[in-house]
Amino acid sequence: MDKRYEVFCLIDRCFYDTPERLALRSDGRLRDEESYETARRPVPEGWRAARSGDWLQLQPVAAELPLQGWKIHVSATLDGADKTAARIWEYCVPRGIPFKFVPARHLLFLRNSKYAGRDNSGKFATVYPADERRLHTVLTELGELLAGEPGPYVLTDLRWREGPLYVRYGAFAPRYCDNGSGTLVTAVEDGTGRLVPDRRTPTFRVPDWVTLPDFLAPHLAARNQVTVADLPYRVDRALHFSNGGGVYRGTDLRTGAAVVLKEARPYAGLAADAADAVTRLEREKAALERVSGLGIAPEVRDWFMLGDHRFLVMDELPGRTLNSFFAERHPLLAVAPDPEEVARYTRWARTVLAGTERAVAALHGRGLVFNDLHMFNIMVAPDGESVALLDFEAAAPESAAARQTVAHPGFLAPADRTGFAVDRYALACLRLAMFIPLTSLLAIDPGKAAHLAEVAGREFPDLPADFLAEAVAEIVGRDGPGTAAPPRTAPVPADGPTGRESMVRAILASATPDREDRLFPGDIAQFSPGGGLGLAHGAAGVLYALAECGAERYAEGERWLLRQAARPPRGTPLGLYDGLLGVAHVLHRLGRTEAAHELAGRALDERWERLPGHLFGGLAGIGLVLDELAAATGDDALADRARRATELAAARLAEPPEPRGRRRAGLLYGATGIALLMLRRHERTGDGALLDLAATALRRDLAHCAVDRRGMLNVDEGDRVLPYLGEGSVGIAAVLDDYLAHAPDPEFERARAAILPGAGLRYYAQPGLFRGRAGMVWHLARTTTPGAEPAALAAQAAAMDWYGMSYQGELAFPGDQMMRLSMDLATGTAGCLLALGAAAARAASPASGPGHGPRLPFLPPPGRP
């Protein structure tokens, strides 16, 4: 689970939204009742103020700062932040020193919450000294003013003395570069003048081309003196990190016993009740001591401090967490599940569930509520059946009748459950999740439980009806095991014309043309610069899908896209799926070629030649768009740029591949996107060398694939295998179809045949186009692979109903992480609409051949450019 998504669930029950909107009025200014008093001060004369993300920035109008240098971060607690902000203001304003700070309590809470990014941990304010001399002065003077003020440690920085000031070398002005995997990140210039990522790793580091000032050297030495060398434990490896600290596997050097050390950082890792990691670790220690001897939890072995961090040492429980069994045991990860394997899994799952229920009952017998029961917190012993519980930091006495403060979204109880009822709700969710792991949907609508139980009963026929009915009754809050289930939440089947019409209505009903950051709600990526514009997650992708599926034109949405593209936010990417050239492609497809041509010209004023080669945001996508627009407009300059992009992409292909851990394969981020560019350019020019380059690119990505135990060829990432359209083997197969329409190749024929079963699995965790079932539907509707049967396409299209949800009475789909609905192309309803439209076109007119329905950009029917 990607923990970044949780904070985007705070605003809206249906959609992901930026937490900054909690404090904003309709005009975009902070609500007075939400902001610190210091943030409500008038802007000093000769200064300007601006909001940027969760910062309030203040800078003298006449100030000229360097582009990068040593910056000072100031840490603060929730209660002390306003006083700290006032002292920073009163120090910096008379001296003309630019600064920024987090202007509201809830925004600072989110920065320091348990699953906030560790790269921003503790940063309440930033001060920008103009040079190293003034850096020393500010550290000395402001450090004295703030001495003794507490705050979380800033992990990326070097601490100044014992106070709340920290320093790091980094960017002052917003400049961007690609981080090597297709994402634009903040950049600094290295010693040669080249833009490189401004790396904010959670350990202090000085860039290679920068010299540490002499006055910081003693502080670095003091930092390095805090080590684990004198402990009676050896830390063997890290198991997990959060903003609150780490969890480590270790060895007791006195006995040789395996132990687990859990670290807690003061003032950091805040839970919903504002308890920091140290407070929660103290609670965990008390809970473990309360259940000692029951055999359902690790025993406490030690409790100590290192620096100002608190550590709890526990016995290591043998076995694996329950979630780790799914990839190897779950029978629906197959094209045609074996009935015997399904029955065997059913028996095993019920055994584990019964053991978990006994463990929870024993816990309740000691008067404790676990409060955070989910698959990652259940340890299954080496015998494969015995169960114990992990991670007691949320456990609390039942007498407290407290609400949950930390919980997995797929097991989070409604607000009306307290005490033992919280654990009963989680156990009910576990019953469903062991068979159909989609319980994150219950955060949107608990009524979806009845549909999930219906699917589970159909796929696992040995499950007793009352076993699932009891779980549904507990989840929806009804009494008794025989209670009738609530109606299904999906209003219509997803795979029929009525369903597609309903999806169009849901998309249009979600539109917010009064907002500037996004038109249609989608993935959290749309809250990065320009993310609300593009093909993958923004308005362009939704308008593209509506047009491809024959929906009525949404004129207001097109005007919104034109207006926002004319003045995109600073840092908006340039690429096909992430940026401005994707918007240009959509405008051209909508008949607005003049606007598309003008936008492409403006985008090309940026430094696009340095981008990586891939399709999502790199040269392959740029080359495809320029080639198309050049042909449509007769613009020789664009044609020259298209040729240049092709040459540069070919040069990227000639570079040595990235190391195994950093290499990516597939349609969006791998060499397959370069192959697609070469194929389309070959069709335009007839140049056979381009066809050869396409083959080279495809072979590079196939070398990153491996055959799994079921004989399916997947992209192999080491810790996971990926069959998906966007980042997996199915996306490679889509372009193999295109290549084989031009030239025979036995190796490619074997590869796409081995990839095909991956598009027919019974279970996928998400519905989305690029990382879920919809991508498989689209591929099966388009592929020319021998053996691709209409029945497989029909089955996948029908199974889209598993994820269907109601939005204003219409059909919609959840996005990545399954905690909120999404309307975008990459993760949500627009992508599902496009895939189901392609399936319907294939089924309605088999004689027309594959791929003649709704298509993805630059992927026409194979062999028909």
XYZ file of C-alpha atoms in Angstrom, residues 565 568 572-576 579-582 584 595-611 617-630 633 635-646 648:
57
model
C -2.979 25.041 -21.150
C 0.190 26.123 -17.265
C 4.387 21.418 -15.860
C 6.053 18.533 -17.737
C 6.263 18.436 -21.518
C 5.548 14.799 -22.356
C 2.784 12.769 -23.950
C 2.357 17.129 -19.891
C 1.785 19.731 -22.565
C 2.438 17.718 -25.720
C -0.167 15.187 -24.593
C -1.618 19.184 -27.792
C -4.404 25.498 -30.727
C -2.484 22.217 -30.611
C 0.134 23.580 -33.024
C 0.593 26.759 -30.962
C 0.876 24.824 -27.694
C 3.458 22.446 -29.149
C 5.543 25.393 -30.282
C 5.525 26.888 -26.791
C 6.378 23.563 -25.189
C 9.373 23.114 -27.487
C 10.891 26.321 -26.162
C 11.747 24.263 -23.066
C 14.815 21.997 -22.829
C 13.101 18.849 -24.063
C 16.187 17.262 -25.635
C 17.504 16.207 -22.211
C 14.482 14.088 -21.376
C 7.018 11.839 -20.400
C 10.054 11.421 -22.624
C 11.322 11.550 -26.168
C 9.238 8.674 -27.546
C 5.967 10.400 -26.711
C 7.257 13.797 -27.826
C 8.428 12.386 -31.148
C 5.053 10.758 -31.804
C 3.115 13.971 -31.144
C 5.446 16.127 -33.250
C 5.353 13.643 -36.113
C 1.562 13.682 -36.072
C 1.265 17.474 -35.886
C 3.898 17.982 -38.573
C -0.022 21.078 -40.445
C 5.122 22.472 -40.528
C 8.683 21.601 -41.605
C 10.110 22.852 -38.303
C 7.959 20.384 -36.382
C 8.987 17.640 -38.789
C 12.632 18.451 -38.067
C 11.938 18.283 -34.332
C 10.204 14.926 -34.778
C 13.285 13.593 -36.571
C 15.488 15.007 -33.835
C 13.399 13.359 -31.116
C 13.680 10.066 -32.993
C 17.766 11.194 -29.548
